[in-house]
Every structure is written in C-alpha cells, then in structure tokens.
Coordinates of C-alpha atoms in Angstrom, one line a residue:
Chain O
X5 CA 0.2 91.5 -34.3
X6 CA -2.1 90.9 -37.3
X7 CA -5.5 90.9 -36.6
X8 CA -6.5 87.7 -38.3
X9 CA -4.4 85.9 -35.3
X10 CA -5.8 88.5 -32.3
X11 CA -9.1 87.2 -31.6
X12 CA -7.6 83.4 -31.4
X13 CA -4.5 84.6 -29.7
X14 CA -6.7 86.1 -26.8
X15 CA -9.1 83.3 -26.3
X16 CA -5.9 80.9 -25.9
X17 CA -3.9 83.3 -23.6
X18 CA -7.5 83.4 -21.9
X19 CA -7.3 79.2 -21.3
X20 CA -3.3 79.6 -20.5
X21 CA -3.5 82.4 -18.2
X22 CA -2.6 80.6 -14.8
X23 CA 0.0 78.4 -16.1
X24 CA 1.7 81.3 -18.0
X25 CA 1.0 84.4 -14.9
X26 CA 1.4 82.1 -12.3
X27 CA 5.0 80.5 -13.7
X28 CA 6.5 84.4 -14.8
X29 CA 5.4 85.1 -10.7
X30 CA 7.2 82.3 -9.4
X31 CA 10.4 81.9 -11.2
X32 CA 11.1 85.3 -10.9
X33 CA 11.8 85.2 -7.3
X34 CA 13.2 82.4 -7.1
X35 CA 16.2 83.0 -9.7
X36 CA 16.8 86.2 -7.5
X37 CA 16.3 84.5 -4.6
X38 CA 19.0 81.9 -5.6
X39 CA 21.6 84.6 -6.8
X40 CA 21.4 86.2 -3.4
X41 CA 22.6 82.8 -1.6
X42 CA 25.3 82.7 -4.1
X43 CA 26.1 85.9 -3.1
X44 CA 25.5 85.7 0.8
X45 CA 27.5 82.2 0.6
X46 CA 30.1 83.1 -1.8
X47 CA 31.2 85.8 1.0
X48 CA 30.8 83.6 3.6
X49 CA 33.5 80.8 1.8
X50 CA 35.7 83.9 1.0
X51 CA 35.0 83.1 -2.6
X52 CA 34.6 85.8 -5.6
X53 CA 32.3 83.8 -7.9
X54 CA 29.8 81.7 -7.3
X55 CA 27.3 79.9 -10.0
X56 CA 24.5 77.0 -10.3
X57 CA 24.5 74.9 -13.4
X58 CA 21.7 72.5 -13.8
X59 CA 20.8 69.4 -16.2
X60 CA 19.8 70.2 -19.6
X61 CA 18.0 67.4 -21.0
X62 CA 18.5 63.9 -20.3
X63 CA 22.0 63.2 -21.5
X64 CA 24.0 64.7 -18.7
X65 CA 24.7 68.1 -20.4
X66 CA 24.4 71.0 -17.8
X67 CA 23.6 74.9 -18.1
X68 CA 24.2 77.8 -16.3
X69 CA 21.3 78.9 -14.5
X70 CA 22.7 81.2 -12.0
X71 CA 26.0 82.9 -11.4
X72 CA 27.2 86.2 -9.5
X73 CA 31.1 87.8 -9.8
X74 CA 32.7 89.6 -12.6
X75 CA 31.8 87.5 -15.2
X76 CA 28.2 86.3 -14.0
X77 CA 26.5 87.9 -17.2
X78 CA 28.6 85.8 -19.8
X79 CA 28.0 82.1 -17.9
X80 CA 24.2 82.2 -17.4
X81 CA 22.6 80.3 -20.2
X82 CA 26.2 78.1 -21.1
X83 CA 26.2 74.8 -21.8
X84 CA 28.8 72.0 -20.8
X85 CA 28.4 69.1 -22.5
X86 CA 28.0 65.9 -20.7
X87 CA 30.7 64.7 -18.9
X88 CA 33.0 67.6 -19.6
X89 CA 35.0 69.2 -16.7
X90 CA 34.4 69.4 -13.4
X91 CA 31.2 69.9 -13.1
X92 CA 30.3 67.3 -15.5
X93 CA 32.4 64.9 -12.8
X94 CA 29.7 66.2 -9.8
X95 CA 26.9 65.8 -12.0
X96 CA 27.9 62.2 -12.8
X97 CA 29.8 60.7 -9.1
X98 CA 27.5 62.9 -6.9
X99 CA 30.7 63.9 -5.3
X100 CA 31.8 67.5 -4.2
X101 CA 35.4 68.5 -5.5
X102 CA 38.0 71.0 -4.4
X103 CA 40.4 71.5 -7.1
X104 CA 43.0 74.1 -7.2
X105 CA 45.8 75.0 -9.9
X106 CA 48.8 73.1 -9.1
X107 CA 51.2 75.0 -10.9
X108 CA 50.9 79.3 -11.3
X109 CA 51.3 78.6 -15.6
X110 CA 48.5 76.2 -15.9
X111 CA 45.0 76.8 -18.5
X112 CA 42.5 75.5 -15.1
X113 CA 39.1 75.4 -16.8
X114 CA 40.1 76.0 -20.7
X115 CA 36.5 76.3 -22.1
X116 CA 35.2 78.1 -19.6
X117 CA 37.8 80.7 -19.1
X118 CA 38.0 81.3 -23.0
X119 CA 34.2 82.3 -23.2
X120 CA 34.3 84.4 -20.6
X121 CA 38.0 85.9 -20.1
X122 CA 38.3 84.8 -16.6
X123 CA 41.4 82.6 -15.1
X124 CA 40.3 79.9 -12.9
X125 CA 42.4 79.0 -10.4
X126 CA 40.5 77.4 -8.1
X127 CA 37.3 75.3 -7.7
X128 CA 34.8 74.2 -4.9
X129 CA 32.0 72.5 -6.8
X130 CA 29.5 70.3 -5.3
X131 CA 26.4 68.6 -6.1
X132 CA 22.7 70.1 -6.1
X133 CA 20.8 67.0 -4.9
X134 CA 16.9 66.1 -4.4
X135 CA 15.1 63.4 -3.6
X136 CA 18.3 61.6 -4.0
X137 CA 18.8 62.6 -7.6
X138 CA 21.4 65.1 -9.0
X139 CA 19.9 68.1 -10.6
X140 CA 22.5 70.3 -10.8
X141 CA 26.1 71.5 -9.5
X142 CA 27.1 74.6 -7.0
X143 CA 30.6 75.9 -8.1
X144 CA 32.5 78.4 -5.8
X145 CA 35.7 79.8 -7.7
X146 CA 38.2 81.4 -6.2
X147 CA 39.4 83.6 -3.4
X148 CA 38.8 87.7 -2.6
X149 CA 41.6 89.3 -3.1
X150 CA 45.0 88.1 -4.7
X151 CA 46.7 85.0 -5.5
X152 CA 48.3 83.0 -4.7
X153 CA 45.0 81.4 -2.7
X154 CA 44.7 79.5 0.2
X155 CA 42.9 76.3 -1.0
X156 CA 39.7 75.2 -0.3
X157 CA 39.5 73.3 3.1
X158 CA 37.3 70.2 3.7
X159 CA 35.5 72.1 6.4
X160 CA 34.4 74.8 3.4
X161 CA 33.4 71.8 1.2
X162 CA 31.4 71.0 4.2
X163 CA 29.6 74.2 4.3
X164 CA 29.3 74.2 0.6
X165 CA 26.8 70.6 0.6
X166 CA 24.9 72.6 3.5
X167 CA 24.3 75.3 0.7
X168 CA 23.8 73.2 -1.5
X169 CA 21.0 71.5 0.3
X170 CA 19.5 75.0 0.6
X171 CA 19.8 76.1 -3.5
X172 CA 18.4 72.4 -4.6
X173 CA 15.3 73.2 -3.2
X174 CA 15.1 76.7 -4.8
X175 CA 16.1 74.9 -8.0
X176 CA 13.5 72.4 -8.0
X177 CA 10.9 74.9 -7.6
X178 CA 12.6 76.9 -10.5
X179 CA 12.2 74.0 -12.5
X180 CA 8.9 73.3 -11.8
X181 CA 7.8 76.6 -12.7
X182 CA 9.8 76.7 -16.0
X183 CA 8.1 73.5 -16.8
X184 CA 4.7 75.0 -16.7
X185 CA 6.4 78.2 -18.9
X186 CA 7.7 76.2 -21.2
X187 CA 4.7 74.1 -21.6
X188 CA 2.5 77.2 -22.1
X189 CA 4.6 78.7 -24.3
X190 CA 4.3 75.1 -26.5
X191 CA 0.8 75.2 -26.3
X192 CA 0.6 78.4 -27.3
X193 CA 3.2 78.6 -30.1
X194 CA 1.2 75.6 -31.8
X195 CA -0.1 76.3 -34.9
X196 CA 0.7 80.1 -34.0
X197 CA 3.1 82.1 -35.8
X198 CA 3.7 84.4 -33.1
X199 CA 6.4 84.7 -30.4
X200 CA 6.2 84.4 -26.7
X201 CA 7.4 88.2 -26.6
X202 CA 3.4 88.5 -28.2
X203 CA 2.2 86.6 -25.1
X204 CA 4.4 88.5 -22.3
X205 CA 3.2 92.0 -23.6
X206 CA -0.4 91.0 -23.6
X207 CA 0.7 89.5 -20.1
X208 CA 1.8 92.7 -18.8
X209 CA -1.1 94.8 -20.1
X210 CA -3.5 92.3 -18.5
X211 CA -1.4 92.1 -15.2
X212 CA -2.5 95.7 -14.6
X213 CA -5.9 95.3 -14.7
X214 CA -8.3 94.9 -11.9
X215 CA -9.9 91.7 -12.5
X216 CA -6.2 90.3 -13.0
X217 CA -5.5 91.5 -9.4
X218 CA -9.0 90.1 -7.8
X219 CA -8.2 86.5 -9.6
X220 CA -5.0 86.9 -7.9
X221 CA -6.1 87.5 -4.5
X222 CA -9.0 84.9 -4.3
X223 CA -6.5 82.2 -5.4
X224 CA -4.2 83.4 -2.3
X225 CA -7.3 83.1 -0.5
X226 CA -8.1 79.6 -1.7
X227 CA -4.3 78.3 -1.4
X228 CA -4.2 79.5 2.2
X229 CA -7.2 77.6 3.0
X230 CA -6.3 74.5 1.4
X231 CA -3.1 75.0 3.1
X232 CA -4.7 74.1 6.4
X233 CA -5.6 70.7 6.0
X234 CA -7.8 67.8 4.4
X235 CA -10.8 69.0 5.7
X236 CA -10.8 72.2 5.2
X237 CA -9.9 71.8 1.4
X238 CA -12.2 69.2 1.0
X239 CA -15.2 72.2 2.0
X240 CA -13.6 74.6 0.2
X241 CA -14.0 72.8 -2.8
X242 CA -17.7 71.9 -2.4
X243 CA -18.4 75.8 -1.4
X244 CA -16.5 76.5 -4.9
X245 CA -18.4 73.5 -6.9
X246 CA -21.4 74.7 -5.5
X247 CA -21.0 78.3 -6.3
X248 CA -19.5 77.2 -9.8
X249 CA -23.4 74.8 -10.3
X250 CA -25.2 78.3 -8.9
X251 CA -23.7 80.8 -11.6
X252 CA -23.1 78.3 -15.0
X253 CA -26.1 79.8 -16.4
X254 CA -24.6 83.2 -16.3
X255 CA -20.8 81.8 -16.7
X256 CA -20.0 81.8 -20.7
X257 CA -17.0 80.7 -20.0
X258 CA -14.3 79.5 -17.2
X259 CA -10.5 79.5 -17.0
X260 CA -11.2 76.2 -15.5
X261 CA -12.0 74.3 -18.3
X262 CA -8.6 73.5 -19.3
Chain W
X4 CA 59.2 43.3 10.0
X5 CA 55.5 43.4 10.3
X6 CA 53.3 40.8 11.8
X7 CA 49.6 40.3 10.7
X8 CA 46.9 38.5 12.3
X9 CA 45.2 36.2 9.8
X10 CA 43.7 32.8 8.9
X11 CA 44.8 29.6 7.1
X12 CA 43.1 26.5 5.9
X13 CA 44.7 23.3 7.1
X14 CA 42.9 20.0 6.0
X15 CA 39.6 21.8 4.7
X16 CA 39.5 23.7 8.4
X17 CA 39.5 27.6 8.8
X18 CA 42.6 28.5 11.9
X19 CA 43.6 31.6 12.9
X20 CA 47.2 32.2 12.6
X21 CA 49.9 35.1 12.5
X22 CA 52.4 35.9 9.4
X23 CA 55.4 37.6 9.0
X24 CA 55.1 40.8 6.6
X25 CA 58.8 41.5 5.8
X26 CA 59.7 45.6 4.8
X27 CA 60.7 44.2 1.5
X28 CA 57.1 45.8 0.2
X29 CA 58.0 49.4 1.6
X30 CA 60.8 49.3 -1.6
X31 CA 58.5 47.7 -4.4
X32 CA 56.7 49.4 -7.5
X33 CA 53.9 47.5 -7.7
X34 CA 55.2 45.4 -10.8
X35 CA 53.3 42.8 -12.5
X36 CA 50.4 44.0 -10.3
X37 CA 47.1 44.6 -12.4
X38 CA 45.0 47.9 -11.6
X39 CA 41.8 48.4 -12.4
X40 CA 40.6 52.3 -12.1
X41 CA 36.7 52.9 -12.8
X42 CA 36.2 56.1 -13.5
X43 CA 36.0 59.0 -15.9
X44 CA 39.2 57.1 -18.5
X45 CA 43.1 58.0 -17.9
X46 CA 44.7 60.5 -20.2
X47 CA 47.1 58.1 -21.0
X48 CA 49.4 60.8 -22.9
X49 CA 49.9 62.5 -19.5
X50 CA 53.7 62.7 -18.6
X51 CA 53.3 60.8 -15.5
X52 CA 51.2 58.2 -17.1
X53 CA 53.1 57.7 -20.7
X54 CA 53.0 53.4 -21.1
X55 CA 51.8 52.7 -17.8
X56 CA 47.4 52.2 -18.8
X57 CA 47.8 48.8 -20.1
X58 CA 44.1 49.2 -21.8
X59 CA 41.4 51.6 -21.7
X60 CA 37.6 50.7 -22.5
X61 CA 34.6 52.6 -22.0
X62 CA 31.3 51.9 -21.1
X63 CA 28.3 51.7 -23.7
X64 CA 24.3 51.0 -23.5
X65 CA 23.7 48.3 -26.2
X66 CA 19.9 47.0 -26.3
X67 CA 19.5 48.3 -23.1
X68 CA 22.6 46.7 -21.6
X69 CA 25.8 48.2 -20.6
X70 CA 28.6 46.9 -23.0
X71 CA 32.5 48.0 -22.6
X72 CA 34.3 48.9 -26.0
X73 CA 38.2 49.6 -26.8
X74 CA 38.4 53.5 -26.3
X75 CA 41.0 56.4 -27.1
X76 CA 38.5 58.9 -25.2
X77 CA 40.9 59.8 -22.7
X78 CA 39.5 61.7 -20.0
X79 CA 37.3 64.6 -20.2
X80 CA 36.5 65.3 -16.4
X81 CA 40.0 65.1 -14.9
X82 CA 39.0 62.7 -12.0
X83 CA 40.2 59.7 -13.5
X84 CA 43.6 60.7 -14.4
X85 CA 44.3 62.4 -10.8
X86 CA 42.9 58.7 -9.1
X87 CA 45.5 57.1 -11.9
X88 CA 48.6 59.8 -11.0
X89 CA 48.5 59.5 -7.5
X90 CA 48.6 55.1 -8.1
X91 CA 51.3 55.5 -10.3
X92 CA 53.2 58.0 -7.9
X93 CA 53.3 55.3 -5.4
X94 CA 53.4 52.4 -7.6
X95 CA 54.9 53.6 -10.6
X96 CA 55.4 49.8 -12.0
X97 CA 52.2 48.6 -11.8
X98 CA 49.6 48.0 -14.8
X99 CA 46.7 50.3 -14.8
X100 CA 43.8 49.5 -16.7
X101 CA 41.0 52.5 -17.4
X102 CA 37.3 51.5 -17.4
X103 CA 35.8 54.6 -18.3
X104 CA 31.9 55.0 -16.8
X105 CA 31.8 58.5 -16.2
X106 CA 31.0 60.7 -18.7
X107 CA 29.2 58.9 -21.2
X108 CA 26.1 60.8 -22.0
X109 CA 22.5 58.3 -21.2
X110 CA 24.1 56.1 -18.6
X111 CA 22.6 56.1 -14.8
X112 CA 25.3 56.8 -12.6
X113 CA 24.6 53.8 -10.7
X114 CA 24.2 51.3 -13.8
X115 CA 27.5 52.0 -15.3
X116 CA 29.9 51.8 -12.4
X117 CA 28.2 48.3 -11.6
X118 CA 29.1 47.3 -15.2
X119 CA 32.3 48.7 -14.5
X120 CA 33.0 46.8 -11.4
X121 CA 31.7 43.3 -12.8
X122 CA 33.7 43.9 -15.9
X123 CA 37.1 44.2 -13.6
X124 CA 36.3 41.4 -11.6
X125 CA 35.6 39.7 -14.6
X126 CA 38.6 40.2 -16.0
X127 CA 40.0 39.1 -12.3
X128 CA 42.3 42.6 -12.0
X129 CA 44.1 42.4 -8.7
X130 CA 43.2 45.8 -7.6
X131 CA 40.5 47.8 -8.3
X132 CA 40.1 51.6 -7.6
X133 CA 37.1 52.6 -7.1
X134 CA 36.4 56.6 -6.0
X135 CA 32.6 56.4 -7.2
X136 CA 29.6 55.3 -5.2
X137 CA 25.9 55.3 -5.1
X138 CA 23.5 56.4 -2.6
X139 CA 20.5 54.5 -4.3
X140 CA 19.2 52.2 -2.2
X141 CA 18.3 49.8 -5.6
X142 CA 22.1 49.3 -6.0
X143 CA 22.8 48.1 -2.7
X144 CA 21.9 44.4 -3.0
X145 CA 23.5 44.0 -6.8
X146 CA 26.5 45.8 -5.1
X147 CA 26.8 43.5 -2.1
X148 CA 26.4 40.6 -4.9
X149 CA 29.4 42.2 -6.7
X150 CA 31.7 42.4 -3.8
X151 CA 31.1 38.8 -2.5
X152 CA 31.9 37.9 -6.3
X153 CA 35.3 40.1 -6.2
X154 CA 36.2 38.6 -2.6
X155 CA 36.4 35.3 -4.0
X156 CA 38.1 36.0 -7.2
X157 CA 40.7 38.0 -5.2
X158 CA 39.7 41.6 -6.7
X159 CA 40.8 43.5 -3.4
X160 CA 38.2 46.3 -4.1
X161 CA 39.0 49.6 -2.3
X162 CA 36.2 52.2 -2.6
X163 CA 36.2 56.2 -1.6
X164 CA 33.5 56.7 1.2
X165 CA 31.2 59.5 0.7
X166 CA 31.8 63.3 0.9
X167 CA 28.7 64.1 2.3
X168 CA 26.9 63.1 5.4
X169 CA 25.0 60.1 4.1
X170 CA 25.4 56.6 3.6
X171 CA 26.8 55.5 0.4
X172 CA 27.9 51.7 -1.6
X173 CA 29.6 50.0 -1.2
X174 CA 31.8 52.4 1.1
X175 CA 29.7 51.3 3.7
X176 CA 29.8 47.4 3.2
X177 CA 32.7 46.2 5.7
X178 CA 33.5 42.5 5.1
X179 CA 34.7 42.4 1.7
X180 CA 36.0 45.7 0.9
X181 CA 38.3 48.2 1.5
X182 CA 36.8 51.7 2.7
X183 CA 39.2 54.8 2.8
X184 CA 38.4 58.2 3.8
X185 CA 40.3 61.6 3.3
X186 CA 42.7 62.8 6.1
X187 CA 45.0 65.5 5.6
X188 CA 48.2 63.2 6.3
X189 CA 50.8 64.0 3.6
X190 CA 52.7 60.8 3.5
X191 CA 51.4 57.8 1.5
X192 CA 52.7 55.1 3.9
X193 CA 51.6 56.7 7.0
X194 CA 47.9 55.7 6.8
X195 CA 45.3 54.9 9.4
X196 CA 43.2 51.7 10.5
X197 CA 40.1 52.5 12.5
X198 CA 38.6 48.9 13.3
X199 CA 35.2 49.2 13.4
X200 CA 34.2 52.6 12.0
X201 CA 32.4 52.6 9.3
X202 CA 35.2 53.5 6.8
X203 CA 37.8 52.1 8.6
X204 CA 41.0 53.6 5.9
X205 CA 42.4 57.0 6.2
X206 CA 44.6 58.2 3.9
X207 CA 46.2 61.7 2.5
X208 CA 43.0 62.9 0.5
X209 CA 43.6 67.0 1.2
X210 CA 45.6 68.9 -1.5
X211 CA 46.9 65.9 -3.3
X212 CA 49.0 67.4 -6.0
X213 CA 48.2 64.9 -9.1
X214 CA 48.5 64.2 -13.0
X215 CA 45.6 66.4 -14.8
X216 CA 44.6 65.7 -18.4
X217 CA 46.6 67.7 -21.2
X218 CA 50.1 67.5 -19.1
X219 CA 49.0 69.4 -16.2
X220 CA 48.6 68.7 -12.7
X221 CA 46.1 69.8 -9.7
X222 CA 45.9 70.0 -6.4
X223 CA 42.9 68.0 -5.0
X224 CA 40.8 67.6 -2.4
X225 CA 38.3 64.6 -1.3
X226 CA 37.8 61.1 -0.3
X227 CA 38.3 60.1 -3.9
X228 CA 42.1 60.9 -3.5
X229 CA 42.2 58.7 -0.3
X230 CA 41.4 56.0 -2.4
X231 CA 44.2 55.7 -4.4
X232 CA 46.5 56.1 -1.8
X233 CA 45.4 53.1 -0.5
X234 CA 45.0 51.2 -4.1
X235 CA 48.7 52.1 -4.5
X236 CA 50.1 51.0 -1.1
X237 CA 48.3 47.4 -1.8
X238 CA 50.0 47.3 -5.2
X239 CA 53.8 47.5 -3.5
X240 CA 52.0 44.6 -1.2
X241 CA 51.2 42.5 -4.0
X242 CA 54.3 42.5 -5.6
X243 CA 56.7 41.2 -3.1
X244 CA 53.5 39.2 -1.8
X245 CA 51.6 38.2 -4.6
X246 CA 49.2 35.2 -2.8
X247 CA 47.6 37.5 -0.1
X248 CA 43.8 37.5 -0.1
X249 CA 41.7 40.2 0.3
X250 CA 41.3 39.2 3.7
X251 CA 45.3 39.0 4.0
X252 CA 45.4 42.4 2.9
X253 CA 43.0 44.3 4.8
X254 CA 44.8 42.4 7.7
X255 CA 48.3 43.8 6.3
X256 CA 46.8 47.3 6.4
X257 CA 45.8 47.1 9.8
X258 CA 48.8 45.8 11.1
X259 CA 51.0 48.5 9.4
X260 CA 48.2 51.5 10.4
X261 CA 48.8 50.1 14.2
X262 CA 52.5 50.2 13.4
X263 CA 51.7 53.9 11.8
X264 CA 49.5 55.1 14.7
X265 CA 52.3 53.8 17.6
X266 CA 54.7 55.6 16.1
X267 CA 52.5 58.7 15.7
X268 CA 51.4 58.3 19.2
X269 CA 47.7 57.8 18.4
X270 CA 45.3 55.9 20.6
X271 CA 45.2 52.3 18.6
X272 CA 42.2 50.2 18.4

C-alpha cells in the first residue's frame, strides 16, 4: 500500500467500518447456512445437486449464488441470461417446473452442461419468492444413484416451494447484506486506487483487536435491547444521546457521523 | 351423443335449453380453428410443429408501453413450445399463433401477459392458451376487465391455475374462463369437471411427454401442461361446432367430464 494513500485509506475504513464488518459477518453465515439446506433438502428429494440462482440486475438475468453436488464449484457465480432455459421460465411465470429428459440421447440443459461437464437429465426448479416478488430460482437436478430416474412427482415439487419459502428468506437477508458490501466497497473504491483485498486485510488485522471486539459486543447489547420493544429503544437511545452530549468534549471523533 | 345444458336467446329473452353434442368432435383436428398461445414463443422449426404457428410476435416496451412486433426469436425457455406440442398433438390441424411475453428482458411479468392477452382478443383468436398467471393483486381488476372483453368477443380463454398454494389470475376468476389444473390422467379426452371448485378443469399435467426447442422432446410436469390439454380438446369442439360460445363450451366440457367421471366411476357433481 503506498503510504501517500494509508493515512486517507484508514480514516475512510474508520467511517465504513460497520457497513463493511457488519456485512462480511452476516453474509458469511448465511451463504453457508443456505448450502446446508441445499444439502439437507437435496437428500430429502433424493436429488444429487441442488443450487440457488438469483436476479442479477434488473433485466431478468440470474446468477448462481449457491450450489452443492459434483459440480457446485464451477456454477456459483454463472450467469443465465434473461429468459434463457428453465430457470429463466421460473424467474419470469413464477411457476415451479419438473422437467425430465424424454429421450436417453437428448443435450437437456446445453449451456449449462457444457461449462460444467455434467449431463442433466432431470430438473425440479422452482421459484424463490418474497413479498410477492421473484428473487431467484431453487433447482434440484437429478436422482442418487443411476439412471434411468424416477421423475419428479408433484408431491416433491410440493416440498420443493416449502424449501423454497425457507431459502428466500436466507436470500433476502444475503442480499441485503451484499448491498451494504457492495456499497462500501463503492464508497471506498472512489477516488481510491486500491482494491477491496486492501480493505479486507486491514479488516482482519482490525477484527483481532480488542476495541473491535468491545464495539461488537455493546452493539449486541444495544440490538437486544432495542429488540424488546418501542419503549425500551426509545430509552435506550436517550441513555446513548445523553452519554454521547456527556463525552463530545473528549470524543474527536465518532463512527456515527456517517 | 352428448347432451349439454345451455342457454338461448329467443326474441331478445335469455332461456335455458339443452343441445345435442354429436361424437363427430371426438374425430376432428381442430382445423380452421385459431390458437392463440402466450408464452415464452413456439420453436416453430420443431418436427412436431413444422407449418402449424401461423405467426409469431413478441412483446416490446415502446415509450413505456408494451408494443408486439413480427419475431423469429423462437423460444428460448422451452415452455412455450411444450404448451404448443401437446395442442398440436391433439389438434394437429389447428392454427397456432405465438405471442411471445416471456423472456424479454425489462418487462414486468404481469404487464406483458396482459398485453399479451388484449392483443389475442384483439385479434379475436378462438382459443387462447394461457399457462401464465399473476399473483399481484394490481392485475386483478385489468384482468377481470380482459376476460369480460374476451367473453364477449368469443376468445374462450383457458388459463393454468397456480402451482403453489396461493391464489393466482385469472385462474381463479370462474364466470368467463376456463380454469384447468394438473392430474396425473394420461388420456387427453378423459378429463374432469369439478363444478364449483375453484379450478374446476383437470387434465393430464404429470409427465407429459412434449415438443422441446431444437427437435427434442421432454417429459413435463405442472398445471401449465393441463392447460393445453384442455386448449386442444376445445379446438376438436370448434371445428365440427364452430358457433359455440364460451359459455357453450364450458357447458360442453362439463357435460363430457360427467360422461368421463360415470364411466370412470367417480362421484359426479
């Protein structure tokens, strides 16, 4: 890191550290969290893959953001271009699908299959909905063991939109902690020539520390508070206000300000 | 010989009345009957489908308005060629016409299969397919507005209900449409009539076999392969019978479902 850029590069990590810390803490567990109910449901449908692809921009295009099997290290960060295939169909009806190979010669999911070496023969996919929007699709593809496969039944596409109700959720937190990443790493990268890897090492370093940990715990202690109604956070913010009035003379500076 | 419970106007008066369906439909192809299928497009180079999509448009925001254009896109999801194969498997005569509103990137789901629909009805198609649907309660007025139109140009509208447990439209508007739901009967003919459920239609909707873009073919399975089933069976009915209303029609499928459940040995309603 030159050192021209190091003073101003700590005082702005400084200003971003809660967005940055508190988004790398969150998303974390949740992507593991989501790959172990692939995994848990995948088993349960009998099913050797299992992967979540949600919207990438506005135009309908969709990514991989999740995936467990064989081939789960070559899908995740994939795009299928609006429209395209059947997940593109979920995305865009809303519908769940089953879709199997109707014939043992066919190419099933041509694109797919050619990035990542895998035959396809069959497909549960279902929508990832939210607060009655789409935000992604949950694909189960194919069966343990050998073909040829018993077909997906509509009671299995039943249990599939139960897990699906389940992963949305995870996948709208996801989402709402990459948004604050992504908007820290903007913020940051502004005018900067340095790259986030900069901001994740100075990250780390600083995670270790003790004042890192004591910020940490005092917000656990203010979110469980506020968690516990109106009025409590309503003194819990006067207590803080007037603690914050009470030590501004000897305060240079607070991560507050932002 | 089927017979069908249904009304006739006599003088400018409404009277009920009963007509005679004769078997001759059982043996059509649905020719000279117009289909409209709203969907994803029809790859119209598909084996089963070679000269049988009359015209394919596609659906396009202009000026922040959804305009349909002439369009060689085919079909880039699949759905709309399997809704298309399993028409033309029962009614391999009749004219299809793809009116692509999946797929196109920018569009609301909602807002381009309501284009879709008005431009069918518009362009008065007997039949339309429709295995889409909207849970967005802002849709569901501009949808019931859409159907009332289609009832009374004689667009017999058939819609796919939802795969999952909620409400969705029009599938669950009962006076002017046609609701069908997946069972996992195998034969097209031997469908179901369940008067006063929500979705009333069942049809074969579990591992449909079907036309799949680039000359293949799937097996399928949802409500959105009911659908079609349905479509189809009301395109043989139009050709030997080409004045029935929609109201004729959805009387003509009851009667025959009854026929279909007391041979079958179901409890009829």
């Amino acid at each position: 890191m030159p050192d021209q850029h190091e003073g101003e590069l700590a005082e702005k990590i400084q200003r971003l550290i809660e967005t940055i810390d508190i988004a790398n803490i969150l998303t974390e567990p949740l992507t593991k969290s989501i790959e172990e109910i692939l995994r848990v449901t995948a088993e349960d449908l009998g099913s050797n893959e299992a992967s979540v692809l949600v919207r990438d921009g506005d135009n309908g295009d969709l990514r991989f953001l999740s995936a467990v099997g064989q081939v789960a290290e070559r899908l995740v960060g994939v795009l299928i271009p609006a429209g395209k295939g059947i997940a593109g169909f979920v995305l865009s009806s809303g519908q769940p699908i089953a879709v199997a190979n109707a014939d043992a010669d066919a190419s099933f999911y041509r694109e797919v299959d050619k990035l990542t070496g895998y035959s396809t023969e069959m497909i549960l996919a279902t929508p990832l909905r939210h607060d009655g929007e789409v935000i992604g699709v949950l694909e189960y593809i194919n069966r343990a063991g050998d073909p040829p496969y018993k077909p997906f039944s509509p009671d299995e596409m039943d249990r599939a939109a139960r897990f699906a109700d389940a992963i949305a959720s995870l996948v709208r937190a996801y989402e709402s902690a990459k948004l604050f990443r992504d908007m820290g790493q903007k913020i940051v990268g502004e005018g900067s020539e340095f790259d986030i890897t900069e901001v994740r090492e100075w990250l780390s370093h600083y995670r270790g520390g003790a004042e890192h940990r004591e910020m940490m715990d005092l917000a656990v202690i203010v979110r469980e508070i506020a968690g516990r109604g109106e009025a409590e956070r309503s003194l819990c913010r006067s207590v803080l206000e007037a603690l914050l009035t009470y030590t501004s003379d000897t305060i240079n500076q607070t991560y507050l300000r932002y | 010989m089927t017979a069908v419970s249904g009304i006739e106007k006599v003088n400018g008066s409404t009277r009920a009345m009963y007509f005679q369906l004769d078997d001759s439909w059982r043996s059509a192809r649905g020719k000279g009957v117009s289909v409209a299928v709203i969907d994803s497009g029809i790859d119209i180079g598909h084996p089963d489908l070679a000269g049988k999509v009359v015209d394919s448009v596609e659906a396009r925001v202009d000026n922040k308005k959804v305009v349909f254009d002439p369009s060689d896109a085919g079909d880039s999801a699949g759905h709309g060629t399997a809704c298309a194969g399993i028409i033309s498997k029962i009614a391999p005569d009749s004219e299809l016409h793809s009116i692509k509103v999946l797929g196109a990137g920018g569009l609301g789901d909602g807002m381009a299969f309501l284009a879709g629909l008005e431009w069918a009805i518009k362009q008065k198609y007997r039949v339309i397919n429709l295995s889409l649907g909207t849970t967005k309660p802002q849709f569901f007025a501009p949808l019931h507005d859409l159907l009332d139109r289609a009832y009374q140009a004689g667009c017999i509208v058939v819609a796919a209900a939802n795969n999952l447990p909620q409400p969705s439209f029009p599938s669950v508007f009962s006076s002017s449409l046609i609701s069908v739901i997946k069972s996992e009967e195998k034969d097209p003919l031997n469908f179901g009539f369940h008067y006063g459920e929500v979705i009333e239609l069942t049809a074969p909707g579990v591992n449909i076999r079907t036309a799949w873009p680039g000359g293949d073919y799937r097996s399928l399975t949802g409500n959105s392969f009911a659908c079609p089933h349905i479509v189809g069976v009301i395109a043989l009915l139009l050709e030997k019978h080409p004045d029935l209303t929609p109201f004729h029609v959805k009387s003509a499928l009851h009667s025959i479902a009854m026929e279909n459940q007391n041979r079958n040995g179901e409890i009829v309603r």
